C-alpha positions as protocol buffer text, in pm:
chain_id: "A"
residue {
  index: 1
  type: MET
  ca { x: -5334 y: 1791 z: 548 }
}
residue {
  index: 2
  type: ALA
  ca { x: -5130 y: 1676 z: 845 }
}
residue {
  index: 3
  type: PRO
  ca { x: -4869 y: 1916 z: 982 }
}
residue {
  index: 4
  type: ARG
  ca { x: -4511 y: 1815 z: 906 }
}
residue {
  index: 5
  type: THR
  ca { x: -4257 y: 1801 z: 1182 }
}
residue {
  index: 6
  type: GLN
  ca { x: -3923 y: 1955 z: 1112 }
}
residue {
  index: 7
  type: THR
  ca { x: -3636 y: 1710 z: 1101 }
}
residue {
  index: 8
  type: GLY
  ca { x: -3279 y: 1801 z: 1185 }
}
residue {
  index: 9
  type: SER
  ca { x: -3175 y: 1943 z: 848 }
}
residue {
  index: 10
  type: GLY
  ca { x: -2820 y: 2002 z: 971 }
}
residue {
  index: 11
  type: ARG
  ca { x: -2781 y: 1634 z: 1051 }
}
residue {
  index: 12
  type: LEU
  ca { x: -2935 y: 1536 z: 720 }
}
residue {
  index: 13
  type: SER
  ca { x: -2708 y: 1765 z: 518 }
}
residue {
  index: 14
  type: ARG
  ca { x: -2399 y: 1641 z: 703 }
}
residue {
  index: 15
  type: GLY
  ca { x: -2511 y: 1285 z: 637 }
}
residue {
  index: 16
  type: LEU
  ca { x: -2555 y: 1356 z: 269 }
}
residue {
  index: 17
  type: LEU
  ca { x: -2217 y: 1525 z: 259 }
}
residue {
  index: 18
  type: LEU
  ca { x: -2056 y: 1224 z: 424 }
}
residue {
  index: 19
  type: LEU
  ca { x: -2231 y: 992 z: 178 }
}
residue {
  index: 20
  type: TRP
  ca { x: -2107 y: 1205 z: -110 }
}
residue {
  index: 21
  type: ALA
  ca { x: -1753 y: 1202 z: 28 }
}
residue {
  index: 22
  type: LEU
  ca { x: -1755 y: 826 z: 88 }
}
residue {
  index: 23
  type: LEU
  ca { x: -1891 y: 740 z: -253 }
}
residue {
  index: 24
  type: GLY
  ca { x: -1661 y: 984 z: -428 }
}
residue {
  index: 25
  type: THR
  ca { x: -1917 y: 1059 z: -694 }
}
residue {
  index: 26
  type: GLY
  ca { x: -1724 y: 1357 z: -819 }
}
residue {
  index: 27
  type: LEU
  ca { x: -2017 y: 1596 z: -840 }
}
residue {
  index: 28
  type: CYS
  ca { x: -1781 y: 1890 z: -893 }
}
residue {
  index: 29
  type: HIS
  ca { x: -1586 y: 1862 z: -1216 }
}
residue {
  index: 30
  type: VAL
  ca { x: -1423 y: 2203 z: -1229 }
}
residue {
  index: 31
  type: GLY
  ca { x: -1193 y: 2145 z: -1524 }
}
residue {
  index: 32
  type: THR
  ca { x: -1432 y: 1963 z: -1758 }
}
residue {
  index: 33
  type: GLU
  ca { x: -1632 y: 2111 z: -2043 }
}
residue {
  index: 34
  type: ALA
  ca { x: -1995 y: 2013 z: -2084 }
}
residue {
  index: 35
  type: GLU
  ca { x: -2112 y: 1903 z: -2425 }
}
residue {
  index: 36
  type: GLY
  ca { x: -2261 y: 2191 z: -2623 }
}
residue {
  index: 37
  type: PHE
  ca { x: -2070 y: 2468 z: -2446 }
}
residue {
  index: 38
  type: GLY
  ca { x: -1796 y: 2653 z: -2630 }
}
residue {
  index: 39
  type: GLN
  ca { x: -1474 y: 2812 z: -2514 }
}
residue {
  index: 40
  type: ASP
  ca { x: -1647 y: 3149 z: -2474 }
}
residue {
  index: 41
  type: ALA
  ca { x: -1651 y: 3254 z: -2109 }
}
residue {
  index: 42
  type: ARG
  ca { x: -2009 y: 3380 z: -2140 }
}
residue {
  index: 43
  type: THR
  ca { x: -2137 y: 3035 z: -2239 }
}
residue {
  index: 44
  type: SER
  ca { x: -1928 y: 2813 z: -2012 }
}
residue {
  index: 45
  type: PRO
  ca { x: -2114 y: 2560 z: -1798 }
}
residue {
  index: 46
  type: PRO
  ca { x: -2200 y: 2650 z: -1441 }
}
residue {
  index: 47
  type: VAL
  ca { x: -1945 y: 2524 z: -1192 }
}
residue {
  index: 48
  type: ALA
  ca { x: -2058 y: 2384 z: -860 }
}
residue {
  index: 49
  type: VAL
  ca { x: -1861 y: 2548 z: -583 }
}
residue {
  index: 50
  type: PHE
  ca { x: -1856 y: 2412 z: -231 }
}
residue {
  index: 51
  type: ASN
  ca { x: -1691 y: 2610 z: 43 }
}
residue {
  index: 52
  type: TRP
  ca { x: -1520 y: 2366 z: 277 }
}
residue {
  index: 53
  type: THR
  ca { x: -1471 y: 2522 z: 616 }
}
residue {
  index: 54
  type: ALA
  ca { x: -1210 y: 2386 z: 852 }
}
residue {
  index: 55
  type: GLN
  ca { x: -1482 y: 2276 z: 1093 }
}
residue {
  index: 56
  type: LEU
  ca { x: -1668 y: 2087 z: 821 }
}
residue {
  index: 57
  type: VAL
  ca { x: -1350 y: 1915 z: 701 }
}
residue {
  index: 58
  type: GLU
  ca { x: -1263 y: 1816 z: 1056 }
}
residue {
  index: 59
  type: GLU
  ca { x: -1613 y: 1687 z: 1123 }
}
residue {
  index: 60
  type: THR
  ca { x: -1614 y: 1490 z: 796 }
}
residue {
  index: 61
  type: TYR
  ca { x: -1270 y: 1346 z: 870 }
}
residue {
  index: 62
  type: THR
  ca { x: -1381 y: 1253 z: 1223 }
}
residue {
  index: 63
  type: ASN
  ca { x: -1681 y: 1063 z: 1086 }
}
residue {
  index: 64
  type: ILE
  ca { x: -1474 y: 889 z: 819 }
}
residue {
  index: 65
  type: THR
  ca { x: -1199 y: 787 z: 1063 }
}
residue {
  index: 66
  type: GLN
  ca { x: -1464 y: 632 z: 1285 }
}
residue {
  index: 67
  type: LYS
  ca { x: -1568 y: 418 z: 987 }
}
residue {
  index: 68
  type: CYS
  ca { x: -1201 y: 330 z: 925 }
}
residue {
  index: 69
  type: TRP
  ca { x: -1172 y: 220 z: 1288 }
}
residue {
  index: 70
  type: GLU
  ca { x: -1492 y: 12 z: 1270 }
}
residue {
  index: 71
  type: PHE
  ca { x: -1362 y: -160 z: 956 }
}
residue {
  index: 72
  type: PHE
  ca { x: -1031 y: -234 z: 1133 }
}
residue {
  index: 73
  type: VAL
  ca { x: -1212 y: -376 z: 1436 }
}
residue {
  index: 74
  type: ASP
  ca { x: -1424 y: -591 z: 1205 }
}
residue {
  index: 75
  type: LEU
  ca { x: -1110 y: -727 z: 1035 }
}
residue {
  index: 76
  type: MET
  ca { x: -944 y: -793 z: 1371 }
}
residue {
  index: 77
  type: ARG
  ca { x: -1239 y: -1010 z: 1479 }
}
residue {
  index: 78
  type: ASN
  ca { x: -1102 y: -1277 z: 1244 }
}
residue {
  index: 79
  type: VAL
  ca { x: -764 y: -1279 z: 1422 }
}
residue {
  index: 80
  type: THR
  ca { x: -728 y: -1521 z: 1711 }
}
residue {
  index: 81
  type: ALA
  ca { x: -554 y: -1423 z: 2034 }
}
residue {
  index: 82
  type: SER
  ca { x: -254 y: -1639 z: 1951 }
}
residue {
  index: 83
  type: GLU
  ca { x: -212 y: -1466 z: 1614 }
}
residue {
  index: 84
  type: LEU
  ca { x: -229 y: -1107 z: 1743 }
}
residue {
  index: 85
  type: CYS
  ca { x: 148 y: -1068 z: 1749 }
}
residue {
  index: 86
  type: GLU
  ca { x: 222 y: -1230 z: 1413 }
}
residue {
  index: 87
  type: TRP
  ca { x: 298 y: -959 z: 1159 }
}
residue {
  index: 88
  type: LYS
  ca { x: 200 y: -1182 z: 867 }
}
residue {
  index: 89
  type: VAL
  ca { x: -152 y: -1200 z: 1008 }
}
residue {
  index: 90
  type: ILE
  ca { x: -204 y: -844 z: 1132 }
}
residue {
  index: 91
  type: SER
  ca { x: -16 y: -654 z: 862 }
}
residue {
  index: 92
  type: ARG
  ca { x: -314 y: -637 z: 627 }
}
residue {
  index: 93
  type: PRO
  ca { x: -570 y: -496 z: 874 }
}
residue {
  index: 94
  type: TYR
  ca { x: -311 y: -263 z: 1026 }
}
residue {
  index: 95
  type: SER
  ca { x: -197 y: -137 z: 686 }
}
residue {
  index: 96
  type: LEU
  ca { x: -558 y: -89 z: 575 }
}
residue {
  index: 97
  type: LEU
  ca { x: -628 y: 119 z: 886 }
}
residue {
  index: 98
  type: GLN
  ca { x: -322 y: 333 z: 820 }
}
residue {
  index: 99
  type: ALA
  ca { x: -405 y: 367 z: 450 }
}
residue {
  index: 100
  type: CYS
  ca { x: -766 y: 462 z: 527 }
}
residue {
  index: 101
  type: LEU
  ca { x: -663 y: 728 z: 778 }
}
residue {
  index: 102
  type: GLU
  ca { x: -392 y: 868 z: 553 }
}
residue {
  index: 103
  type: GLY
  ca { x: -590 y: 842 z: 230 }
}
residue {
  index: 104
  type: TRP
  ca { x: -892 y: 1030 z: 359 }
}
residue {
  index: 105
  type: ALA
  ca { x: -675 y: 1294 z: 523 }
}
residue {
  index: 106
  type: ASP
  ca { x: -506 y: 1344 z: 188 }
}
residue {
  index: 107
  type: HIS
  ca { x: -839 y: 1345 z: 3 }
}
residue {
  index: 108
  type: LEU
  ca { x: -981 y: 1609 z: 237 }
}
residue {
  index: 109
  type: ARG
  ca { x: -649 y: 1798 z: 251 }
}
residue {
  index: 110
  type: TYR
  ca { x: -657 y: 1763 z: 628 }
}
residue {
  index: 111
  type: GLY
  ca { x: -290 y: 1688 z: 686 }
}
residue {
  index: 112
  type: TYR
  ca { x: -132 y: 1363 z: 792 }
}
residue {
  index: 113
  type: PRO
  ca { x: -14 y: 1260 z: 1047 }
}
residue {
  index: 114
  type: ASN
  ca { x: -267 y: 1429 z: 1268 }
}
residue {
  index: 115
  type: ALA
  ca { x: -386 y: 1396 z: 1626 }
}
residue {
  index: 116
  type: LEU
  ca { x: -699 y: 1199 z: 1537 }
}
residue {
  index: 117
  type: ALA
  ca { x: -512 y: 944 z: 1324 }
}
residue {
  index: 118
  type: GLU
  ca { x: -248 y: 903 z: 1595 }
}
residue {
  index: 119
  type: GLN
  ca { x: -525 y: 845 z: 1847 }
}
residue {
  index: 120
  type: TYR
  ca { x: -662 y: 555 z: 1641 }
}
residue {
  index: 121
  type: ILE
  ca { x: -314 y: 407 z: 1589 }
}
residue {
  index: 122
  type: PHE
  ca { x: -241 y: 428 z: 1963 }
}
residue {
  index: 123
  type: GLN
  ca { x: -584 y: 282 z: 2037 }
}
residue {
  index: 124
  type: SER
  ca { x: -510 y: -13 z: 1808 }
}
residue {
  index: 125
  type: HIS
  ca { x: -181 y: -79 z: 1986 }
}
residue {
  index: 126
  type: HIS
  ca { x: -338 y: -47 z: 2329 }
}
residue {
  index: 127
  type: ARG
  ca { x: -635 y: -269 z: 2245 }
}
residue {
  index: 128
  type: TYR
  ca { x: -471 y: -542 z: 2036 }
}
residue {
  index: 129
  type: PHE
  ca { x: -93 y: -538 z: 2057 }
}
residue {
  index: 130
  type: HIS
  ca { x: -7 y: -440 z: 2415 }
}
residue {
  index: 131
  type: ASN
  ca { x: 92 y: -795 z: 2511 }
}
residue {
  index: 132
  type: CYS
  ca { x: 322 y: -852 z: 2216 }
}
residue {
  index: 133
  type: THR
  ca { x: 678 y: -919 z: 2317 }
}
residue {
  index: 134
  type: LEU
  ca { x: 974 y: -976 z: 2094 }
}
residue {
  index: 135
  type: GLU
  ca { x: 1019 y: -1348 z: 2050 }
}
residue {
  index: 136
  type: HIS
  ca { x: 1324 y: -1312 z: 1829 }
}
residue {
  index: 137
  type: GLN
  ca { x: 1647 y: -1174 z: 1963 }
}
residue {
  index: 138
  type: VAL
  ca { x: 1700 y: -814 z: 1873 }
}
residue {
  index: 139
  type: TYR
  ca { x: 2047 y: -735 z: 1748 }
}
residue {
  index: 140
  type: PHE
  ca { x: 2219 y: -434 z: 1897 }
}
residue {
  index: 141
  type: ASP
  ca { x: 2540 y: -260 z: 1808 }
}
residue {
  index: 142
  type: PRO
  ca { x: 2847 y: -423 z: 1963 }
}
residue {
  index: 143
  type: PRO
  ca { x: 3014 y: -257 z: 2259 }
}
residue {
  index: 144
  type: GLU
  ca { x: 3212 y: 53 z: 2174 }
}
residue {
  index: 145
  type: ASP
  ca { x: 3556 y: -103 z: 2224 }
}
residue {
  index: 146
  type: VAL
  ca { x: 3473 y: -395 z: 1991 }
}
residue {
  index: 147
  type: LEU
  ca { x: 3326 y: -159 z: 1733 }
}
residue {
  index: 148
  type: LEU
  ca { x: 3636 y: 61 z: 1748 }
}
residue {
  index: 149
  type: ALA
  ca { x: 3864 y: -240 z: 1695 }
}
residue {
  index: 150
  type: MET
  ca { x: 3655 y: -353 z: 1397 }
}
residue {
  index: 151
  type: ILE
  ca { x: 3689 y: -10 z: 1238 }
}
residue {
  index: 152
  type: ILE
  ca { x: 4059 y: 52 z: 1312 }
}
residue {
  index: 153
  type: ALA
  ca { x: 4190 y: -295 z: 1216 }
}
residue {
  index: 154
  type: PRO
  ca { x: 4120 y: -263 z: 839 }
}
residue {
  index: 155
  type: ILE
  ca { x: 4244 y: 96 z: 840 }
}
residue {
  index: 156
  type: CYS
  ca { x: 4576 y: -11 z: 990 }
}
residue {
  index: 157
  type: LEU
  ca { x: 4601 y: -311 z: 760 }
}
residue {
  index: 158
  type: ILE
  ca { x: 4586 y: -103 z: 440 }
}
residue {
  index: 159
  type: PRO
  ca { x: 4925 y: 77 z: 485 }
}
residue {
  index: 160
  type: PHE
  ca { x: 5088 y: -256 z: 574 }
}
residue {
  index: 161
  type: LEU
  ca { x: 4958 y: -417 z: 253 }
}
residue {
  index: 162
  type: VAL
  ca { x: 5062 y: -118 z: 40 }
}
residue {
  index: 163
  type: THR
  ca { x: 5413 y: -134 z: 191 }
}
residue {
  index: 164
  type: LEU
  ca { x: 5433 y: -508 z: 123 }
}
residue {
  index: 165
  type: VAL
  ca { x: 5331 y: -461 z: -244 }
}
residue {
  index: 166
  type: ILE
  ca { x: 5587 y: -182 z: -294 }
}
residue {
  index: 167
  type: TRP
  ca { x: 5864 y: -383 z: -124 }
}
residue {
  index: 168
  type: ARG
  ca { x: 5792 y: -694 z: -336 }
}
residue {
  index: 169
  type: SER
  ca { x: 5790 y: -491 z: -658 }
}
residue {
  index: 170
  type: LYS
  ca { x: 6133 y: -331 z: -593 }
}
residue {
  index: 171
  type: ASP
  ca { x: 6340 y: -638 z: -672 }
}
residue {
  index: 172
  type: GLY
  ca { x: 6445 y: -471 z: -997 }
}
residue {
  index: 173
  type: LYS
  ca { x: 6328 y: -742 z: -1233 }
}
residue {
  index: 174
  type: ALA
  ca { x: 6045 y: -674 z: -1470 }
}
residue {
  index: 175
  type: GLN
  ca { x: 5757 y: -908 z: -1433 }
}
residue {
  index: 176
  type: PRO
  ca { x: 5631 y: -1061 z: -1759 }
}
């Protein structure tokens, strides 16, 4: 018999864990009752328990976010340079990247927003959208003096109109 060489079992188990997380097979059904088991606590089905450490969650999330980024890059390959700044074209890949990062953080209870997700968002802006300028005019608030006049004019007009209505109604004749 030939001697077997030891493979990196840590890498294999992390790979299997990542595969399980990506496929979402739901191997742990804590609240379900297996067929043939009663309500008695002594005969309840065995429950698979997996202790997620913070390091394992972070490592899993890091691997998954890398896949999210690769998927985003793959989608962006279909976008031409002239279309990079058109929201109608890039909204789908950008939203999918954000949804992937946020969804997996939520699934792993990692917390969102987080530094890793922000890094990928910033990387997407730096790589794809850094040359985008605003083609349409951006509307700003008017200058303060104009804004003040637009607020005060209706306020001052209200007492004048109330006075006019009262003055016109004091002629003493009842209106039919």
